[in-house]
Amino acid sequence: MNQPAPPFGVRIRGTGSCVPNRILTNDDLSKIMDTTDDWIFQRTGIRERRVCDPMTEGTFTMARDALKNALDAAEMKGSDLDLIIVGTVTAEMTCPSVAARVGAALGAVPAAAFDLSAACCGFVYSINLAQALIQSGQFRSIGVVGAEAMSSIVDYQDRTVSILFGDSAGAAVLTRDPDPRIGCLYQTMGSDGSGWSSLYLPRRPQEVPASDADNPIRLGNLRMNGKEVFRFAVTKFREVIEDAMIKTNLTAESVGQVVCHQSNVRIIEAAREKLGLPHEKVYINIDRFGNSSAGSVGLCLDQLWRAGKIEKERPFVMVAFGGGLTWASGVWRI
Ligand code: UT7
């Protein structure tokens, strides 16, 4: 998507995140299913992940707390927002949206609010959309959240999918800025729905294709053809980063952080090596937080931001792929 020069900029004014306190290690998993710490770490790079206490925590509480942290960092209040977008596929309820409840909890009434469904691309799709809405002149301040309680949609009786996922939320507050050089330099969002059945969550038996009928994972839980997703991702992920860098004239030397969806460390490493990016420009936290779908890019961004790793001089890239199948990128200057 090519963008005309904006009349003003879009500033990421603050970031925030939230993870549950409860830690689920690979060794914990090996007590309830036939797996080992070694197998999981070798195949995914994960040692442990965070999971919600289902009685007191979930997508709503994490999204609320992540956005509150981002508002505090931005020195703003909920009432300063005119829109909240929550990227998630694990909303507790299909109606109302998580975003509307977050808005009420943070005093953002009467800001507009909706959830956005793009699986692991939830945060990057949401922030891309938010910046475009600010650039359109319709909105001035938007709270963007990617939040996912994956533990609520994985079947812990099955070892093939459950080992990969964890729970988290990441958030950013975007505001209109008089400096047109600040903001999103380039963005892409894409999808190919023909690959939907390699990562899907059926609630009714009639949604299950014949090819997956023998899958032991119980209805209402995420199903994944790991090998197919891996094949798709290992090429697509690199292509999306490469496209973003080429379109903005960035090289491995000039680019800042490449903030990746934490899908599987092997997928991220394959892209990093092919593009000649040094380790210190590609942040990894999957070892501690697992793959938290829409939560992951916002969580990484917040951790990097607070560590002072998002530099003013170097544009940084956000990139994700996921169920749909979907993919997205954004290149930002702060
Ligand atoms: O966020 C976006 C979404 N998803 C992804 O990015 C996922 C992409 N895919 C992957 O990360 C990998 O496919 C997995 C990590 C999920 C699986 O790794 P894999 O190398 O594709 O393993 P596999 O499914 O081919 O299984 C290899 C073997 C099988 O045994 P046999 O048939 O060779 O005897 C599995 O039954 O490993 C067995 N296996 C396990 N063993 C121990 C499968 N899961 C486990 C497990 N522990 N948890």
Coordinates of C-alpha atoms and ligand atoms in Angstrom, one line a residue:
M1 CA 0.0 0.0 0.0
N2 CA 1.6 3.3 -1.1
Q3 CA 0.8 6.3 1.0
P4 CA 0.6 9.9 0.0
A5 CA 2.6 12.3 2.2
P6 CA 0.6 12.8 5.3
P7 CA -0.4 16.3 6.4
F8 CA 0.6 15.5 10.0
G9 CA 2.4 12.7 11.8
V10 CA 1.2 9.9 14.1
R11 CA 3.2 9.5 17.3
I12 CA 3.4 6.4 19.4
R13 CA 3.1 8.3 22.6
G14 CA 3.3 5.4 25.1
T15 CA 3.4 1.6 25.2
G16 CA 2.3 -0.9 27.8
S17 CA 1.9 -4.6 28.4
C18 CA 0.5 -7.2 30.8
V19 CA 1.2 -10.8 31.4
P20 CA -0.3 -13.1 34.0
N21 CA 1.9 -14.0 37.0
R22 CA 1.2 -17.8 36.6
I23 CA 4.2 -19.5 34.8
L24 CA 3.7 -22.8 32.9
T25 CA 7.0 -24.4 32.2
N26 CA 7.8 -27.2 29.7
D27 CA 8.5 -29.4 32.7
D28 CA 4.9 -28.7 34.0
L29 CA 3.5 -29.7 30.6
S30 CA 5.6 -32.9 30.6
K31 CA 3.7 -33.9 33.7
I32 CA 0.3 -33.7 32.0
M33 CA 1.2 -34.9 28.5
D34 CA 3.8 -37.0 26.6
T35 CA 6.4 -34.4 26.0
T36 CA 9.8 -33.1 27.2
D37 CA 11.5 -29.8 27.9
D38 CA 14.1 -30.8 25.4
W39 CA 11.6 -31.6 22.5
I40 CA 9.7 -28.3 23.0
F41 CA 12.8 -26.1 23.3
Q42 CA 14.6 -27.7 20.2
R43 CA 11.5 -27.3 18.0
T44 CA 10.2 -23.9 19.2
G45 CA 12.7 -22.1 21.4
I46 CA 10.2 -22.0 24.3
R47 CA 11.0 -22.8 27.9
E48 CA 8.0 -21.4 29.6
R49 CA 4.9 -19.3 29.0
R50 CA 2.4 -17.3 31.1
V51 CA -1.2 -18.4 31.6
C52 CA -4.2 -16.7 33.1
D53 CA -6.0 -17.8 36.2
P54 CA -9.4 -18.4 34.4
M55 CA -11.4 -17.3 37.5
T56 CA -9.8 -13.8 37.7
E57 CA -7.9 -13.1 34.5
G58 CA -8.5 -13.2 30.8
T59 CA -8.3 -11.2 27.6
F60 CA -10.3 -8.4 29.0
T61 CA -8.2 -7.9 32.2
M62 CA -4.9 -8.1 30.3
A63 CA -6.1 -5.7 27.6
R64 CA -7.3 -3.3 30.2
D65 CA -4.1 -3.4 32.2
A66 CA -1.9 -3.2 29.1
L67 CA -3.7 -0.1 27.8
K68 CA -3.7 1.5 31.3
N69 CA 0.1 1.1 31.4
A70 CA 0.4 2.6 27.9
L71 CA -1.8 5.6 29.0
D72 CA 0.3 6.1 32.1
A73 CA 3.5 6.1 29.9
A74 CA 1.9 8.6 27.6
E75 CA 0.7 10.7 30.5
M76 CA -2.8 10.5 29.3
K77 CA -6.2 9.4 30.6
G78 CA -8.8 7.1 29.2
S79 CA -11.0 10.1 28.6
D80 CA -8.4 11.5 26.1
L81 CA -9.0 8.6 23.7
D82 CA -11.5 8.8 20.9
L83 CA -11.2 5.1 19.8
I84 CA -10.0 1.8 21.2
I85 CA -9.1 -1.2 19.0
V86 CA -8.4 -4.6 20.5
G87 CA -6.9 -7.2 18.2
T88 CA -7.9 -10.6 19.6
V89 CA -9.4 -14.0 18.7
T90 CA -10.0 -14.9 22.4
A91 CA -12.6 -12.4 23.5
E92 CA -14.6 -13.8 26.5
M93 CA -17.8 -12.8 24.7
T94 CA -18.6 -12.2 21.0
C95 CA -20.8 -9.4 22.3
P96 CA -19.9 -6.9 23.7
S97 CA -16.4 -6.4 22.3
V98 CA -13.4 -6.5 24.7
A99 CA -12.6 -3.0 23.5
A100 CA -15.9 -1.6 24.7
R101 CA -15.4 -3.1 28.2
V102 CA -11.8 -1.8 28.3
G103 CA -13.1 1.7 27.4
A104 CA -15.6 1.7 30.2
A105 CA -13.1 0.4 32.7
L106 CA -10.6 3.1 31.8
G107 CA -13.1 6.0 31.6
A108 CA -12.9 6.3 27.8
V109 CA -16.7 6.6 27.3
P110 CA -17.9 7.7 24.7
A111 CA -14.9 6.7 22.7
A112 CA -15.6 4.3 19.8
A113 CA -14.5 0.7 20.4
F114 CA -14.3 -2.5 18.5
D115 CA -12.4 -5.8 18.3
L116 CA -10.4 -6.8 15.3
S117 CA -9.9 -10.5 14.3
A118 CA -6.7 -11.2 12.5
A119 CA -5.2 -13.9 14.7
C120 CA -1.5 -13.4 15.3
C121 CA -1.6 -10.3 13.2
G122 CA -4.1 -8.6 15.5
F123 CA -1.7 -6.0 16.9
V124 CA 0.0 -5.1 13.7
Y125 CA -3.4 -4.9 11.8
S126 CA -4.8 -2.8 14.6
I127 CA -1.9 -0.3 14.8
N128 CA -1.8 0.0 11.0
L129 CA -5.5 0.8 10.9
A130 CA -5.3 3.2 13.8
Q131 CA -2.5 5.2 12.2
A132 CA -4.5 5.4 8.9
L133 CA -7.6 6.6 10.8
I134 CA -5.5 9.3 12.5
Q135 CA -4.0 10.3 9.2
S136 CA -7.5 10.5 7.7
G137 CA -8.3 13.3 10.2
Q138 CA -11.2 11.4 11.7
F139 CA -9.5 10.5 15.0
R140 CA -6.8 12.2 17.2
S141 CA -6.0 9.7 19.9
I142 CA -6.4 5.9 19.6
G143 CA -5.6 3.1 22.1
V144 CA -4.4 0.0 20.3
V145 CA -4.2 -3.4 22.1
G146 CA -3.2 -6.9 21.0
A147 CA -4.5 -9.3 23.7
E148 CA -4.8 -13.0 23.8
A149 CA -5.7 -15.6 26.4
M150 CA -4.5 -18.6 24.3
S151 CA -4.8 -20.9 27.3
S152 CA -8.6 -20.5 27.0
I153 CA -8.6 -22.0 23.5
V154 CA -5.9 -24.8 23.7
D155 CA -6.6 -28.4 24.5
Y156 CA -4.1 -29.4 27.1
Q157 CA -4.9 -33.1 26.4
D158 CA -3.1 -32.6 23.1
R159 CA 0.6 -32.1 22.8
T160 CA 0.9 -30.9 19.2
V161 CA -0.6 -27.4 19.6
S162 CA -0.8 -26.6 23.3
I163 CA 2.9 -26.5 23.9
L164 CA 3.3 -23.5 21.6
F165 CA 1.0 -20.9 23.1
G166 CA 0.9 -18.5 26.1
D167 CA -1.1 -15.4 27.2
S168 CA -0.2 -11.7 27.0
A169 CA -1.3 -8.3 26.0
G170 CA 0.6 -5.4 24.5
A171 CA -0.7 -1.8 23.9
A172 CA 0.2 1.5 22.4
V173 CA -1.4 4.9 22.5
L174 CA -1.2 6.8 19.2
T175 CA -1.8 10.5 18.8
R176 CA -1.9 13.0 16.0
D177 CA 1.4 15.0 15.8
P178 CA 2.2 18.2 14.1
D179 CA 5.5 16.8 12.8
P180 CA 4.7 14.9 9.5
R181 CA 8.1 13.0 9.6
I182 CA 6.9 11.1 12.7
G183 CA 5.0 7.9 12.3
C184 CA 4.3 5.1 9.9
L185 CA 6.5 5.2 6.8
Y186 CA 5.0 2.2 5.2
Q187 CA 2.6 -0.6 6.0
T188 CA 1.2 -3.8 4.4
M189 CA -1.7 -6.0 5.4
G190 CA -2.6 -9.2 3.4
S191 CA -4.5 -12.5 3.6
D192 CA -5.0 -15.7 1.8
G193 CA -8.2 -17.4 3.1
S194 CA -7.5 -20.5 1.0
G195 CA -5.1 -21.6 3.8
W196 CA -7.7 -21.2 6.6
S197 CA -7.9 -24.8 7.7
S198 CA -4.2 -25.0 8.6
L199 CA -5.0 -22.8 11.7
Y200 CA -8.6 -22.7 12.9
L201 CA -10.9 -22.9 15.8
P202 CA -14.1 -24.9 15.0
R203 CA -17.1 -24.7 17.4
R204 CA -19.4 -27.0 15.4
P205 CA -18.6 -30.4 13.8
Q206 CA -19.9 -29.1 10.4
E207 CA -17.0 -26.6 10.3
V208 CA -14.3 -29.4 10.3
P209 CA -13.1 -30.4 6.9
A210 CA -13.0 -34.2 6.1
S211 CA -9.2 -34.1 5.9
D212 CA -9.2 -33.1 9.6
A213 CA -12.0 -35.3 10.9
D214 CA -9.7 -37.6 12.8
N215 CA -8.1 -34.8 14.7
P216 CA -8.4 -35.7 18.4
I217 CA -8.4 -32.0 19.6
R218 CA -11.8 -31.2 21.1
L219 CA -14.2 -28.8 19.5
G220 CA -13.8 -25.2 20.7
N221 CA -10.0 -25.5 20.7
L222 CA -7.4 -24.3 18.3
R223 CA -6.4 -26.8 15.5
M224 CA -3.2 -26.4 13.6
N225 CA -1.3 -28.2 10.9
G226 CA 2.1 -27.1 12.3
K227 CA 4.1 -28.3 9.3
E228 CA 1.9 -26.4 6.8
V229 CA 2.0 -23.2 8.9
F230 CA 5.7 -23.6 9.2
R231 CA 6.2 -23.9 5.4
F232 CA 4.0 -20.9 4.7
A233 CA 5.6 -18.8 7.5
V234 CA 9.2 -19.5 6.8
T235 CA 9.0 -17.9 3.4
K236 CA 6.3 -15.3 4.0
F237 CA 7.8 -13.9 7.1
R238 CA 11.1 -13.2 5.3
E239 CA 9.3 -11.7 2.3
V240 CA 7.2 -9.4 4.4
I241 CA 10.2 -8.0 6.3
E242 CA 12.3 -7.7 3.0
D243 CA 9.4 -5.9 1.3
A244 CA 9.1 -3.4 4.2
M245 CA 12.9 -2.7 4.1
I246 CA 13.1 -2.3 0.4
K247 CA 10.1 0.0 0.2
T248 CA 11.6 2.3 2.8
N249 CA 15.2 2.0 1.6
L250 CA 16.4 0.4 4.8
T251 CA 19.3 -2.0 4.9
A252 CA 20.5 -4.4 7.6
E253 CA 22.8 -1.6 8.8
S254 CA 20.3 1.3 8.8
V255 CA 17.2 -0.4 10.1
G256 CA 16.4 -0.3 13.8
Q257 CA 14.7 -3.1 15.7
V258 CA 12.7 -5.7 13.7
V259 CA 9.9 -6.5 16.1
C260 CA 8.7 -9.9 15.2
H261 CA 5.6 -12.0 16.1
Q262 CA 7.0 -14.7 18.4
S263 CA 5.7 -17.7 16.4
N264 CA 8.6 -20.1 16.7
V265 CA 12.2 -19.2 17.1
R266 CA 13.2 -21.3 14.1
I267 CA 10.9 -19.2 11.8
I268 CA 12.4 -15.9 13.2
E269 CA 16.0 -17.1 13.0
A270 CA 15.5 -18.3 9.4
A271 CA 14.4 -14.8 8.3
R272 CA 17.0 -13.1 10.4
E273 CA 19.8 -15.1 8.8
K274 CA 18.6 -14.7 5.2
L275 CA 18.3 -11.0 5.6
G276 CA 21.7 -10.6 7.3
L277 CA 20.2 -9.0 10.4
P278 CA 22.4 -9.0 13.5
H279 CA 21.0 -10.8 16.6
E280 CA 20.7 -7.5 18.5
K281 CA 18.2 -6.1 16.0
V282 CA 15.8 -9.1 16.3
Y283 CA 14.4 -9.3 19.8
I284 CA 13.4 -12.8 21.1
N285 CA 11.2 -13.4 24.2
I286 CA 9.5 -16.6 23.1
D287 CA 11.7 -18.5 25.5
R288 CA 9.9 -16.8 28.4
F289 CA 6.4 -16.0 27.0
G290 CA 5.7 -18.6 24.3
N291 CA 3.6 -17.6 21.3
S292 CA 0.9 -15.3 22.5
S293 CA -0.7 -14.6 19.1
A294 CA -2.0 -11.0 18.9
G295 CA -0.3 -10.2 22.2
S296 CA 3.2 -10.9 21.1
V297 CA 4.3 -7.9 18.9
G298 CA 2.8 -5.4 21.4
L299 CA 4.5 -7.1 24.3
C300 CA 7.9 -7.1 22.5
L301 CA 7.4 -3.5 21.5
D302 CA 6.7 -2.5 25.1
Q303 CA 9.7 -4.4 26.5
L304 CA 12.0 -2.8 23.8
W305 CA 10.6 0.6 24.3
R306 CA 11.0 0.6 28.1
A307 CA 14.6 -0.7 27.6
G308 CA 15.4 2.3 25.4
K309 CA 16.0 0.1 22.4
I310 CA 13.6 1.9 20.0
E311 CA 15.9 4.6 18.6
K312 CA 14.8 7.9 17.3
E313 CA 17.4 7.8 14.4
R314 CA 16.5 4.4 13.0
P315 CA 13.0 3.4 11.7
F316 CA 11.9 0.1 13.2
V317 CA 9.7 -2.6 11.7
M318 CA 6.8 -4.6 13.1
V319 CA 5.9 -7.8 11.4
A320 CA 3.5 -10.7 11.9
F321 CA 1.7 -13.6 10.2
G322 CA -1.0 -15.9 11.5
G323 CA -4.3 -17.6 11.1
G324 CA -6.5 -16.6 8.2
L325 CA -3.9 -16.9 6.8
T326 CA -2.8 -13.3 7.4
W327 CA 0.3 -11.2 7.3
A328 CA 1.2 -7.6 8.1
S329 CA 4.1 -5.2 8.5
G330 CA 4.6 -1.6 9.5
V331 CA 7.7 0.6 9.4
W332 CA 7.8 3.4 12.0
R333 CA 9.9 6.4 12.9
I334 CA 9.4 7.8 16.4
Ligands
UT7_1 O1 1.6 -18.1 15.4 C1 1.5 -18.7 14.3 C2 1.1 -20.1 14.3 N1 1.9 -21.2 14.4 C3 3.2 -21.5 14.1 O2 4.0 -20.6 13.7 C4 3.6 -22.9 14.1 C5 4.5 -23.4 13.1 N2 4.9 -24.7 13.3 C6 5.7 -25.2 14.3 O3 6.1 -24.4 15.1 C7 6.0 -26.7 14.3 O4 5.3 -27.3 13.3 C8 5.7 -27.3 15.7 C9 6.6 -26.8 16.8 C10 4.2 -27.0 16.1 C11 5.9 -28.8 15.6 O5 7.2 -29.1 15.2 P1 7.4 -30.1 14.0 O6 8.9 -30.2 13.8 O7 6.6 -29.7 12.8 O8 6.9 -31.5 14.6 P2 5.8 -32.5 14.0 O9 4.4 -32.1 14.2 O10 6.2 -32.9 12.6 O11 6.1 -33.8 14.9 C12 7.3 -34.5 14.8 C13 7.2 -35.7 15.8 C14 5.9 -36.5 15.6 O12 6.2 -37.9 15.9 P3 6.5 -38.9 14.7 O13 5.3 -39.0 13.9 O14 7.7 -38.4 14.0 O15 6.8 -40.2 15.5 C15 5.0 -36.0 16.7 O16 4.0 -37.0 17.1 O17 7.1 -35.2 17.1 C16 5.9 -35.7 17.8 N3 5.4 -34.6 18.7 C17 5.9 -34.4 19.9 N4 6.8 -35.1 20.6 C18 7.0 -34.6 21.9 C19 4.5 -33.7 18.4 N5 4.3 -32.8 19.4 C20 5.2 -33.3 20.4 C21 5.5 -32.8 21.7 N6 6.4 -33.5 22.4 N7 4.9 -31.8 22.2

